[in-house]
Short mmCIF file of C-alpha atoms in Angstrom, two decimals:
data_model
loop_
_atom_site.label_atom_id
_atom_site.label_comp_id
_atom_site.label_asym_id
_atom_site.label_seq_id
_atom_site.Cartn_x
_atom_site.Cartn_y
_atom_site.Cartn_z
CA MET A 436 36.50 98.46 -8.12
CA LEU A 437 38.57 101.61 -7.67
CA LEU A 438 36.52 103.36 -10.34
CA LEU A 439 33.27 102.18 -8.76
CA GLY A 440 34.40 103.41 -5.35
CA ALA A 441 35.38 106.78 -6.83
CA CYS A 442 31.98 107.12 -8.49
CA LEU A 443 30.16 106.28 -5.27
CA SER A 444 32.17 108.72 -3.20
CA ALA A 445 31.59 111.46 -5.76
CA THR A 446 27.81 111.04 -5.96
CA ALA A 447 26.64 109.76 -2.60
CA GLN A 448 27.16 109.97 1.12
CA THR A 449 29.67 107.79 2.89
CA ALA A 450 28.40 105.04 5.19
CA ARG A 451 29.63 107.07 8.15
CA GLU A 452 27.57 110.08 7.04
CA GLU A 453 24.48 107.94 6.41
CA ILE A 454 24.70 106.32 9.85
CA ARG A 455 25.36 109.67 11.54
CA GLU A 456 22.13 111.01 10.03
CA ASN A 457 20.16 107.79 10.58
CA ILE A 458 21.54 105.75 13.47
CA PHE A 459 19.00 102.98 12.84
CA LEU A 460 21.14 101.91 9.85
CA ALA A 461 23.83 100.70 12.28
CA GLY A 462 21.49 97.84 13.14
CA SER A 463 22.51 95.96 9.98
CA ASN A 464 20.02 93.04 9.76
CA TYR A 465 18.01 94.57 12.64
CA LEU A 466 17.25 97.74 10.66
CA ASP A 467 13.53 98.52 10.71
CA TYR A 468 12.29 98.43 7.09
CA ASP A 469 10.50 101.72 7.68
CA HIS A 470 13.71 103.42 8.87
CA GLN A 471 15.63 102.78 5.66
CA LEU A 472 17.15 105.39 3.41
CA ALA A 473 14.63 107.29 1.30
CA THR A 474 13.21 105.59 -1.78
CA GLU A 475 12.88 107.13 -5.23
CA PRO A 476 9.88 107.07 -7.63
CA LEU A 477 9.68 104.00 -9.86
CA THR A 478 10.49 104.39 -13.57
CA PRO A 479 7.42 104.01 -15.81
CA ALA A 480 7.34 100.97 -18.09
CA PRO A 481 8.52 101.37 -21.68
CA LYS A 482 5.74 102.52 -24.00
CA GLY A 483 3.39 99.71 -24.94
CA TYR A 484 4.39 97.44 -22.01
CA GLU A 485 2.54 96.39 -18.86
CA PRO A 486 3.49 94.25 -15.84
CA TYR A 487 1.91 90.79 -15.68
CA TYR A 488 3.97 88.72 -13.24
CA MET A 489 5.89 89.25 -10.01
CA SER A 490 8.45 86.79 -8.67
CA HIS A 491 9.32 87.64 -5.07
CA TYR A 492 11.36 86.51 -2.09
CA GLY A 493 10.99 88.35 1.20
CA ARG A 494 12.35 88.13 4.70
CA HIS A 495 10.14 88.08 7.78
CA GLY A 496 9.62 91.37 9.55
CA SER A 497 11.14 92.67 12.78
CA ARG A 498 11.47 90.13 15.59
CA TRP A 499 12.71 89.59 19.10
CA LEU A 500 16.28 88.33 19.32
CA ILE A 501 16.50 84.59 18.86
CA GLY A 502 18.52 83.30 21.82
CA GLU A 503 17.68 83.60 25.52
CA GLY A 504 21.32 84.46 26.16
CA ASP A 505 21.09 87.42 23.79
CA TYR A 506 19.19 89.16 26.58
CA THR A 507 20.20 87.35 29.77
CA THR A 508 23.98 87.34 29.26
CA PRO A 509 24.46 91.15 29.34
CA LEU A 510 21.63 91.48 31.86
CA ASN A 511 23.20 88.99 34.31
CA THR A 512 26.62 90.58 33.85
CA LEU A 513 25.25 93.93 34.99
CA ARG A 514 23.22 92.31 37.77
CA ASP A 515 26.35 90.68 39.17
CA ALA A 516 28.23 93.95 38.96
CA ASP A 517 25.41 95.74 40.76
CA LYS A 518 25.45 93.19 43.58
CA ALA A 519 29.20 93.74 43.88
CA GLY A 520 28.69 97.51 44.01
CA LYS A 521 30.64 98.03 40.80
CA LEU A 522 28.13 99.93 38.65
CA THR A 523 28.32 103.65 37.96
CA ALA A 524 25.17 105.78 37.73
CA GLU A 525 25.15 105.17 33.97
CA GLY A 526 25.66 101.45 34.51
CA LYS A 527 22.60 101.42 36.77
CA LYS A 528 20.58 103.19 34.05
CA VAL A 529 21.55 100.55 31.50
CA LEU A 530 20.71 97.77 33.95
CA LYS A 531 17.27 99.26 34.62
CA LYS A 532 16.55 99.50 30.91
CA LEU A 533 17.46 95.84 30.43
CA GLU A 534 15.42 94.86 33.50
CA ASP A 535 12.40 96.78 32.22
CA PHE A 536 12.58 95.27 28.73
CA TYR A 537 13.46 91.68 29.57
CA PRO A 538 9.93 90.57 30.67
CA THR A 539 8.63 91.32 27.13
CA THR A 540 11.01 88.70 25.71
CA ILE A 541 9.79 85.75 27.77
CA LYS A 542 8.35 83.03 25.49
CA ARG A 543 8.75 85.46 22.57
CA LEU A 544 12.26 84.64 21.35
CA GLY A 545 12.53 84.96 17.57
CA GLU A 546 8.87 85.83 17.14
CA LEU A 547 7.45 88.53 14.87
CA THR A 548 6.79 91.86 16.60
CA THR A 549 4.03 94.34 15.94
CA VAL A 550 6.60 96.44 14.07
CA GLY A 551 7.38 93.44 11.86
CA GLU A 552 3.74 92.80 11.08
CA ARG A 553 3.26 96.46 10.21
CA GLN A 554 6.20 96.37 7.80
CA HIS A 555 4.61 93.59 5.75
CA HIS A 556 1.21 95.26 5.69
CA GLY A 557 2.96 98.27 4.20
CA ILE A 558 4.82 96.22 1.61
CA GLY A 559 1.67 94.37 0.56
CA SER A 560 -0.26 97.62 0.25
CA ARG A 561 2.46 99.18 -1.93
CA MET A 562 2.67 96.09 -4.13
CA ALA A 563 -1.00 96.55 -5.03
CA LYS A 564 -0.53 100.28 -5.52
CA ASN A 565 2.65 100.03 -7.62
CA PHE A 566 1.53 97.12 -9.79
CA PRO A 567 -2.29 97.20 -10.03
CA GLU A 568 -2.13 95.47 -13.43
CA ILE A 569 -1.00 92.37 -11.51
CA PHE A 570 -2.50 92.55 -8.05
CA LYS A 571 -5.85 94.12 -8.95
CA ALA A 572 -6.48 91.92 -11.98
CA LYS A 573 -9.73 90.00 -11.69
CA ASN A 574 -9.24 86.48 -10.27
CA VAL A 575 -5.44 86.89 -10.25
CA ALA A 576 -3.63 83.81 -8.92
CA ILE A 577 -1.24 84.53 -6.03
CA ASP A 578 0.94 81.63 -4.92
CA ALA A 579 2.45 82.42 -1.50
CA ARG A 580 4.86 80.04 0.23
CA SER A 581 6.84 80.27 3.45
CA THR A 582 9.51 78.45 5.39
CA VAL A 583 8.19 76.57 8.42
CA VAL A 584 9.24 79.32 10.87
CA ILE A 585 6.27 81.08 12.50
CA ARG A 586 7.59 84.64 12.00
CA CYS A 587 7.86 83.96 8.26
CA ILE A 588 4.36 82.48 8.07
CA LEU A 589 2.86 85.49 9.88
CA SER A 590 4.77 87.86 7.58
CA MET A 591 3.31 86.05 4.57
CA GLU A 592 -0.18 86.34 6.04
CA ALA A 593 0.23 90.08 6.66
CA GLU A 594 1.12 90.77 3.02
CA CYS A 595 -1.62 88.50 1.73
CA GLU A 596 -4.17 90.29 3.91
CA GLU A 597 -3.32 93.58 2.20
CA LEU A 598 -3.44 92.05 -1.26
CA ALA A 599 -6.79 90.44 -0.50
CA ALA A 600 -8.15 93.76 0.75
CA ALA A 601 -6.97 95.45 -2.48
CA ASN A 602 -8.54 92.74 -4.64
CA PRO A 603 -11.35 90.58 -3.18
CA THR A 604 -11.36 88.46 -6.37
CA ALA A 605 -7.71 87.39 -5.95
CA ARG A 606 -7.22 83.63 -5.61
CA PHE A 607 -4.59 82.71 -3.01
CA HIS A 608 -2.70 79.49 -2.55
CA ASN A 609 -0.69 79.48 0.68
CA ASP A 610 1.74 76.68 1.44
CA VAL A 611 4.10 75.92 4.32
CA SER A 612 6.03 72.66 4.27
CA GLU A 613 9.36 71.04 5.01
CA SER A 614 9.26 69.90 1.38
CA LEU A 615 9.80 73.52 0.29
CA GLN A 616 12.84 74.12 2.49
CA TYR A 617 15.30 72.97 -0.18
CA TYR A 618 14.84 76.27 -2.01
CA LEU A 619 13.15 78.57 0.54
CA ASN A 620 15.97 78.01 3.05
CA GLN A 621 18.56 75.86 1.25
CA PRO A 622 20.89 73.76 3.45
CA TRP A 623 24.57 74.51 2.92
CA SER A 624 26.59 72.23 0.70
CA THR A 625 29.95 70.80 1.74
CA LYS A 626 31.69 73.13 -0.69
CA LEU A 627 30.10 76.23 0.85
CA LYS A 628 30.90 75.07 4.36
CA LYS A 629 34.55 74.62 3.40
CA ALA A 630 34.65 78.04 1.74
CA ARG A 631 33.24 79.66 4.87
CA GLU A 632 35.98 78.02 6.95
CA GLN A 633 38.50 80.22 5.13
CA SER A 634 37.22 83.42 6.75
CA PRO A 635 36.91 82.98 10.58
CA SER A 636 40.47 84.15 11.23
CA ILE A 637 39.76 87.31 9.20
CA ALA A 638 36.55 87.90 11.16
CA ARG A 639 38.41 87.49 14.46
CA GLU A 640 41.04 89.97 13.30
CA TYR A 641 38.40 92.62 12.64
CA LYS A 642 36.50 91.79 15.82
CA GLN A 643 39.64 92.78 17.75
CA LYS A 644 40.44 95.68 15.46
CA LEU A 645 37.01 97.29 15.65
CA THR A 646 35.94 96.57 19.22
CA HIS A 647 37.28 99.15 21.68
CA PRO A 648 35.35 98.75 24.94
CA GLU A 649 37.60 100.78 27.25
CA ARG A 650 35.51 103.97 27.35
CA LEU A 651 32.23 102.06 27.69
CA MET A 652 33.57 99.98 30.57
CA LYS A 653 34.62 103.15 32.42
CA ALA A 654 31.16 104.59 31.80
CA LEU A 655 29.38 101.51 33.17
CA PHE A 656 31.71 100.27 35.94
CA ASN A 657 33.49 102.09 38.76
CA ASP A 658 36.31 99.54 39.21
CA GLN A 659 38.34 98.69 36.12
CA SER A 660 40.44 96.08 37.97
CA TRP A 661 37.21 94.25 38.79
CA VAL A 662 36.16 94.51 35.14
CA TYR A 663 39.49 93.04 34.04
CA ASP A 664 39.11 90.08 36.41
CA ASN A 665 35.39 89.38 35.91
CA ILE A 666 34.18 90.58 32.51
CA SER A 667 34.96 89.96 28.86
CA ALA A 668 34.74 93.63 27.96
CA GLY A 669 34.69 93.25 24.18
CA ALA A 670 32.00 90.56 24.31
CA LEU A 671 29.83 92.65 26.64
CA MET A 672 30.13 95.65 24.34
CA ARG A 673 29.01 93.59 21.34
CA GLN A 674 26.16 92.00 23.33
CA LEU A 675 24.83 95.35 24.49
CA PHE A 676 25.08 96.74 20.96
CA GLU A 677 23.06 93.77 19.66
CA VAL A 678 20.24 94.48 22.10
CA ALA A 679 20.51 98.23 21.47
CA THR A 680 20.18 98.02 17.69
CA ASN A 681 17.28 95.56 17.83
CA MET A 682 15.22 97.90 20.03
CA GLN A 683 13.94 99.40 16.77
CA SER A 684 12.04 96.13 16.28
CA HIS A 685 9.66 97.19 19.05
CA ASP A 686 7.20 99.96 19.83
CA THR A 687 9.09 101.05 22.94
CA ASP A 688 10.66 104.15 24.44
CA ILE A 689 13.54 102.09 25.85
CA GLU A 690 16.77 102.82 24.00
CA LEU A 691 20.42 101.94 24.53
CA LEU A 692 22.28 103.40 21.56
CA SER A 693 22.82 106.70 23.37
CA HIS A 694 25.27 104.88 25.65
CA PHE A 695 27.62 104.40 22.69
CA THR A 696 29.66 107.14 21.03
CA GLU A 697 29.34 107.87 17.33
CA GLU A 698 32.67 106.18 16.65
CA GLU A 699 31.73 103.08 18.66
CA VAL A 700 28.45 102.80 16.78
CA TYR A 701 30.21 103.08 13.46
CA GLN A 702 32.92 100.54 14.30
CA GLN A 703 30.38 98.03 15.60
CA TRP A 704 28.46 98.41 12.32
CA GLN A 705 31.69 98.01 10.32
CA LEU A 706 32.43 94.79 12.19
CA ARG A 707 29.04 93.37 11.29
CA ASN A 708 29.24 94.62 7.71
CA ILE A 709 32.50 92.72 7.23
CA GLY A 710 31.16 89.63 8.99
CA TRP A 711 28.06 89.38 6.83
CA TYR A 712 30.10 90.02 3.68
CA LEU A 713 32.46 87.16 4.51
CA ASP A 714 29.73 84.69 5.47
CA TYR A 715 27.04 85.38 2.88
CA GLY A 716 28.34 87.92 0.37
CA PRO A 717 30.57 87.59 -2.70
CA ALA A 718 33.74 88.03 -0.63
CA PRO A 719 36.88 86.89 -2.47
CA GLN A 720 38.28 85.99 0.98
CA SER A 721 35.78 83.11 1.16
CA GLY A 722 36.16 82.16 -2.49
CA GLY A 723 33.44 84.43 -3.86
CA ILE A 724 30.94 81.56 -3.86
CA MET A 725 28.82 82.18 -0.77
CA PRO A 726 25.91 83.64 -2.82
CA PHE A 727 25.52 80.19 -4.38
CA SER A 728 23.95 79.15 -1.10
CA GLN A 729 20.82 80.35 -2.94
CA LEU A 730 21.40 78.24 -6.04
CA ASN A 731 18.15 76.31 -5.59
CA LEU A 732 16.19 79.50 -5.04
CA LEU A 733 17.51 81.04 -8.26
CA LYS A 734 16.67 77.83 -10.12
CA ASN A 735 13.14 77.96 -8.71
CA ILE A 736 12.76 81.59 -9.78
CA ILE A 737 13.78 80.72 -13.36
CA GLU A 738 11.80 77.49 -13.57
CA THR A 739 8.65 79.09 -12.19
CA ALA A 740 8.92 82.07 -14.55
CA ASP A 741 9.16 79.64 -17.45
CA THR A 742 5.66 78.32 -16.62
CA VAL A 743 3.88 81.68 -16.45
CA THR A 744 1.36 82.32 -19.23
CA GLN A 745 -1.12 84.62 -17.49
CA THR A 746 -1.19 87.43 -14.94
CA GLN A 747 -0.09 86.09 -11.55
CA ALA A 748 2.37 86.41 -8.65
CA THR A 749 4.73 84.08 -6.81
CA LEU A 750 5.54 85.19 -3.27
CA ARG A 751 8.17 83.39 -1.18
CA PHE A 752 8.96 84.14 2.46
CA GLY A 753 12.05 83.28 4.47
CA HIS A 754 15.13 84.83 6.03
CA GLU A 755 17.88 87.42 5.59
CA VAL A 756 20.44 84.64 5.13
CA CYS A 757 18.57 83.94 1.89
CA VAL A 758 17.76 87.48 0.70
CA MET A 759 21.32 88.76 1.09
CA PRO A 760 23.09 86.03 -0.90
CA LEU A 761 20.24 86.00 -3.43
CA ALA A 762 20.72 89.73 -4.05
CA CYS A 763 24.46 89.08 -4.46
CA LEU A 764 23.87 86.09 -6.74
CA LEU A 765 21.51 88.16 -8.92
CA GLU A 766 24.14 90.94 -8.90
CA LEU A 767 21.61 93.61 -8.01
CA GLY A 768 23.30 97.00 -8.07
CA GLN A 769 26.57 96.75 -6.11
CA CYS A 770 25.51 93.64 -4.16
CA GLY A 771 27.87 91.44 -6.18
CA ALA A 772 30.92 93.66 -5.68
CA GLN A 773 34.14 91.84 -4.74
CA VAL A 774 36.40 93.84 -2.43
CA GLU A 775 39.90 92.63 -1.58
CA GLN A 776 40.69 95.27 1.04
CA LEU A 777 38.05 94.88 3.74
CA ASP A 778 39.07 98.17 5.35
CA THR A 779 37.45 99.86 2.34
CA LEU A 780 34.36 97.61 2.15
CA ASP A 781 32.09 100.34 3.53
CA ARG A 782 32.80 102.47 0.44
CA VAL A 783 31.14 99.95 -1.85
CA TRP A 784 29.08 97.36 0.02
CA ARG A 785 26.75 98.28 2.89
CA ASN A 786 24.63 95.57 4.47
CA TYR A 787 21.83 97.89 5.57
CA ARG A 788 21.02 98.59 1.92
CA ILE A 789 20.42 94.88 1.35
CA PHE A 790 18.80 93.16 4.31
CA PRO A 791 16.76 95.21 6.77
CA MET A 792 13.93 93.45 8.53
CA ALA A 793 11.30 92.55 5.89
CA CYS A 794 13.86 92.96 3.07
CA ASN A 795 12.67 91.66 -0.28
CA VAL A 796 13.55 91.08 -3.90
CA GLN A 797 10.83 91.74 -6.46
CA LEU A 798 11.36 90.71 -10.07
CA VAL A 799 8.58 92.30 -12.12
CA PHE A 800 7.92 90.93 -15.60
CA TYR A 801 6.47 93.04 -18.42
CA ARG A 802 4.94 92.12 -21.77
CA PRO A 803 3.55 94.07 -24.75
CA LYS A 804 -0.02 95.17 -24.21
CA LYS A 805 -2.97 93.46 -25.94
CA GLY A 806 -0.98 90.41 -26.94
CA LYS A 807 1.26 92.24 -29.41
CA PRO A 808 4.57 90.57 -30.25
CA GLY A 809 7.67 91.65 -28.38
CA ASP A 810 10.28 90.59 -25.84
CA VAL A 811 9.39 89.96 -22.23
CA LEU A 812 11.13 92.54 -20.05
CA VAL A 813 12.00 92.39 -16.36
CA LYS A 814 12.76 94.98 -13.69
CA ALA A 815 14.42 94.18 -10.35
CA LEU A 816 13.55 95.87 -7.08
CA LEU A 817 15.54 95.41 -3.88
CA ASN A 818 13.52 96.70 -0.95
CA GLU A 819 11.31 98.50 -3.47
CA ARG A 820 14.26 100.31 -5.04
CA GLU A 821 15.13 99.82 -8.71
CA MET A 822 18.41 97.97 -9.26
CA THR A 823 20.76 97.52 -12.18
CA LEU A 824 21.22 93.97 -13.52
CA PRO A 825 24.28 92.28 -15.05
CA VAL A 826 23.13 92.42 -18.69
CA LYS A 827 22.55 95.21 -21.19
CA PRO A 828 19.35 97.17 -20.44
CA VAL A 829 16.66 97.85 -23.00
CA SER A 830 15.61 101.07 -21.33
CA GLY A 831 16.44 102.40 -17.88
CA PRO A 832 15.95 99.57 -15.32
CA TYR A 833 14.23 97.30 -17.87
CA TYR A 834 16.03 94.25 -19.29
CA ARG A 835 15.19 91.43 -21.70
CA TRP A 836 14.25 88.42 -19.63
CA GLN A 837 15.83 86.02 -22.11
CA ASP A 838 19.17 87.84 -21.83
CA LEU A 839 19.02 87.78 -18.04
CA ARG A 840 17.76 84.20 -17.90
CA GLN A 841 20.63 82.99 -20.07
CA TYR A 842 23.16 84.94 -18.00
CA TYR A 843 21.99 83.23 -14.82
CA LEU A 844 21.79 79.79 -16.42
CA ASP A 845 25.38 80.16 -17.64
CA LYS A 846 26.42 81.29 -14.16
CA ILE A 847 24.71 78.28 -12.57
CA ASP A 848 26.25 75.92 -15.11
CA ALA A 849 29.77 77.25 -14.49
CA PHE A 850 29.41 76.84 -10.73
CA GLU A 851 28.01 73.34 -10.95
CA LYS A 852 30.81 72.24 -13.27
CA GLN A 853 33.38 73.54 -10.78
CA SER A 854 31.61 71.72 -7.96
CA LYS A 855 31.86 68.29 -9.55
#
């Protein structure tokens, strides 16, 4: 881990530098897919190979916040302060912004936004452009499935619309059912729940360590004694930051991030980075097993790939709480890194690289052209960026599927034996 951290620091920007240049990254799971770090060109397939199958899992696009209280709690806090005459000029500005935005949230909680729909149209269009051998093949079969949540269903439809436009002969099968939930949004096992119980005290420690609301409270309120008696300052800071970072999910001029300093923005991101790592990542503090929350999804990926004999695609749509642990379970790039010292987590593991809105894993399978003999190869893309995999590559980002398949089967077997 020390060597990996040294290599990263020598060849890339720090998280602080990346967020300074692109403040949208501080949104963690609220990051707009189209505000990510720049992508790089894809590596051409090895000579004599062509793609014939894509196995995919993608998160829904940008959405409104899920809970009514996500908006009304900070809004009502500022309303009460205003009635008591305790807001500064800046506090009144923040209140007005919340007042202006709040009506758009009514009966929209958790729903897909126009920004979210646009993200999936873009992804679908690029799928067809990047892999025409699959998506423009005559009569190609595309099996698309979603969790039962409306924002996921609409995200699926947006991508399928683009693929249908690129290939009118494509044959789609769309399915949405509770019967698919066991792998599209797997319920947590007792073992995973117990493992997660090991980390709340650590999360609370960092919540206190990284939340410093004093300056913000002075900026918003003119009476700090009143703040002390009436407001949970740390909670209000985190609530406002949540609304502020999710503003990028909307086509709006309303913004709140300018009310936070650069250091406050960075610390609030750090807090969330650590929290997501503990709850869904490979954190040794929670036993290193949280990625196995996607055990059924990985099994489905392998089992489905085993049935493929012709050009086709399997598209699955769900949530970030599936994409993140799946990326860690697959050990894509540094997603599977285990970091003991959480103060240094940002050197190695950065959530915004894994699960922006509309985040996705694409496993692209390649075979020799014209039916010639040869190994099936696979390439992994995380948010359309090529990733390393935990077995020996054949060439660049291309790996033998049988090697990778066996690695994952052994990993599954070891976990299931420990769970008995």
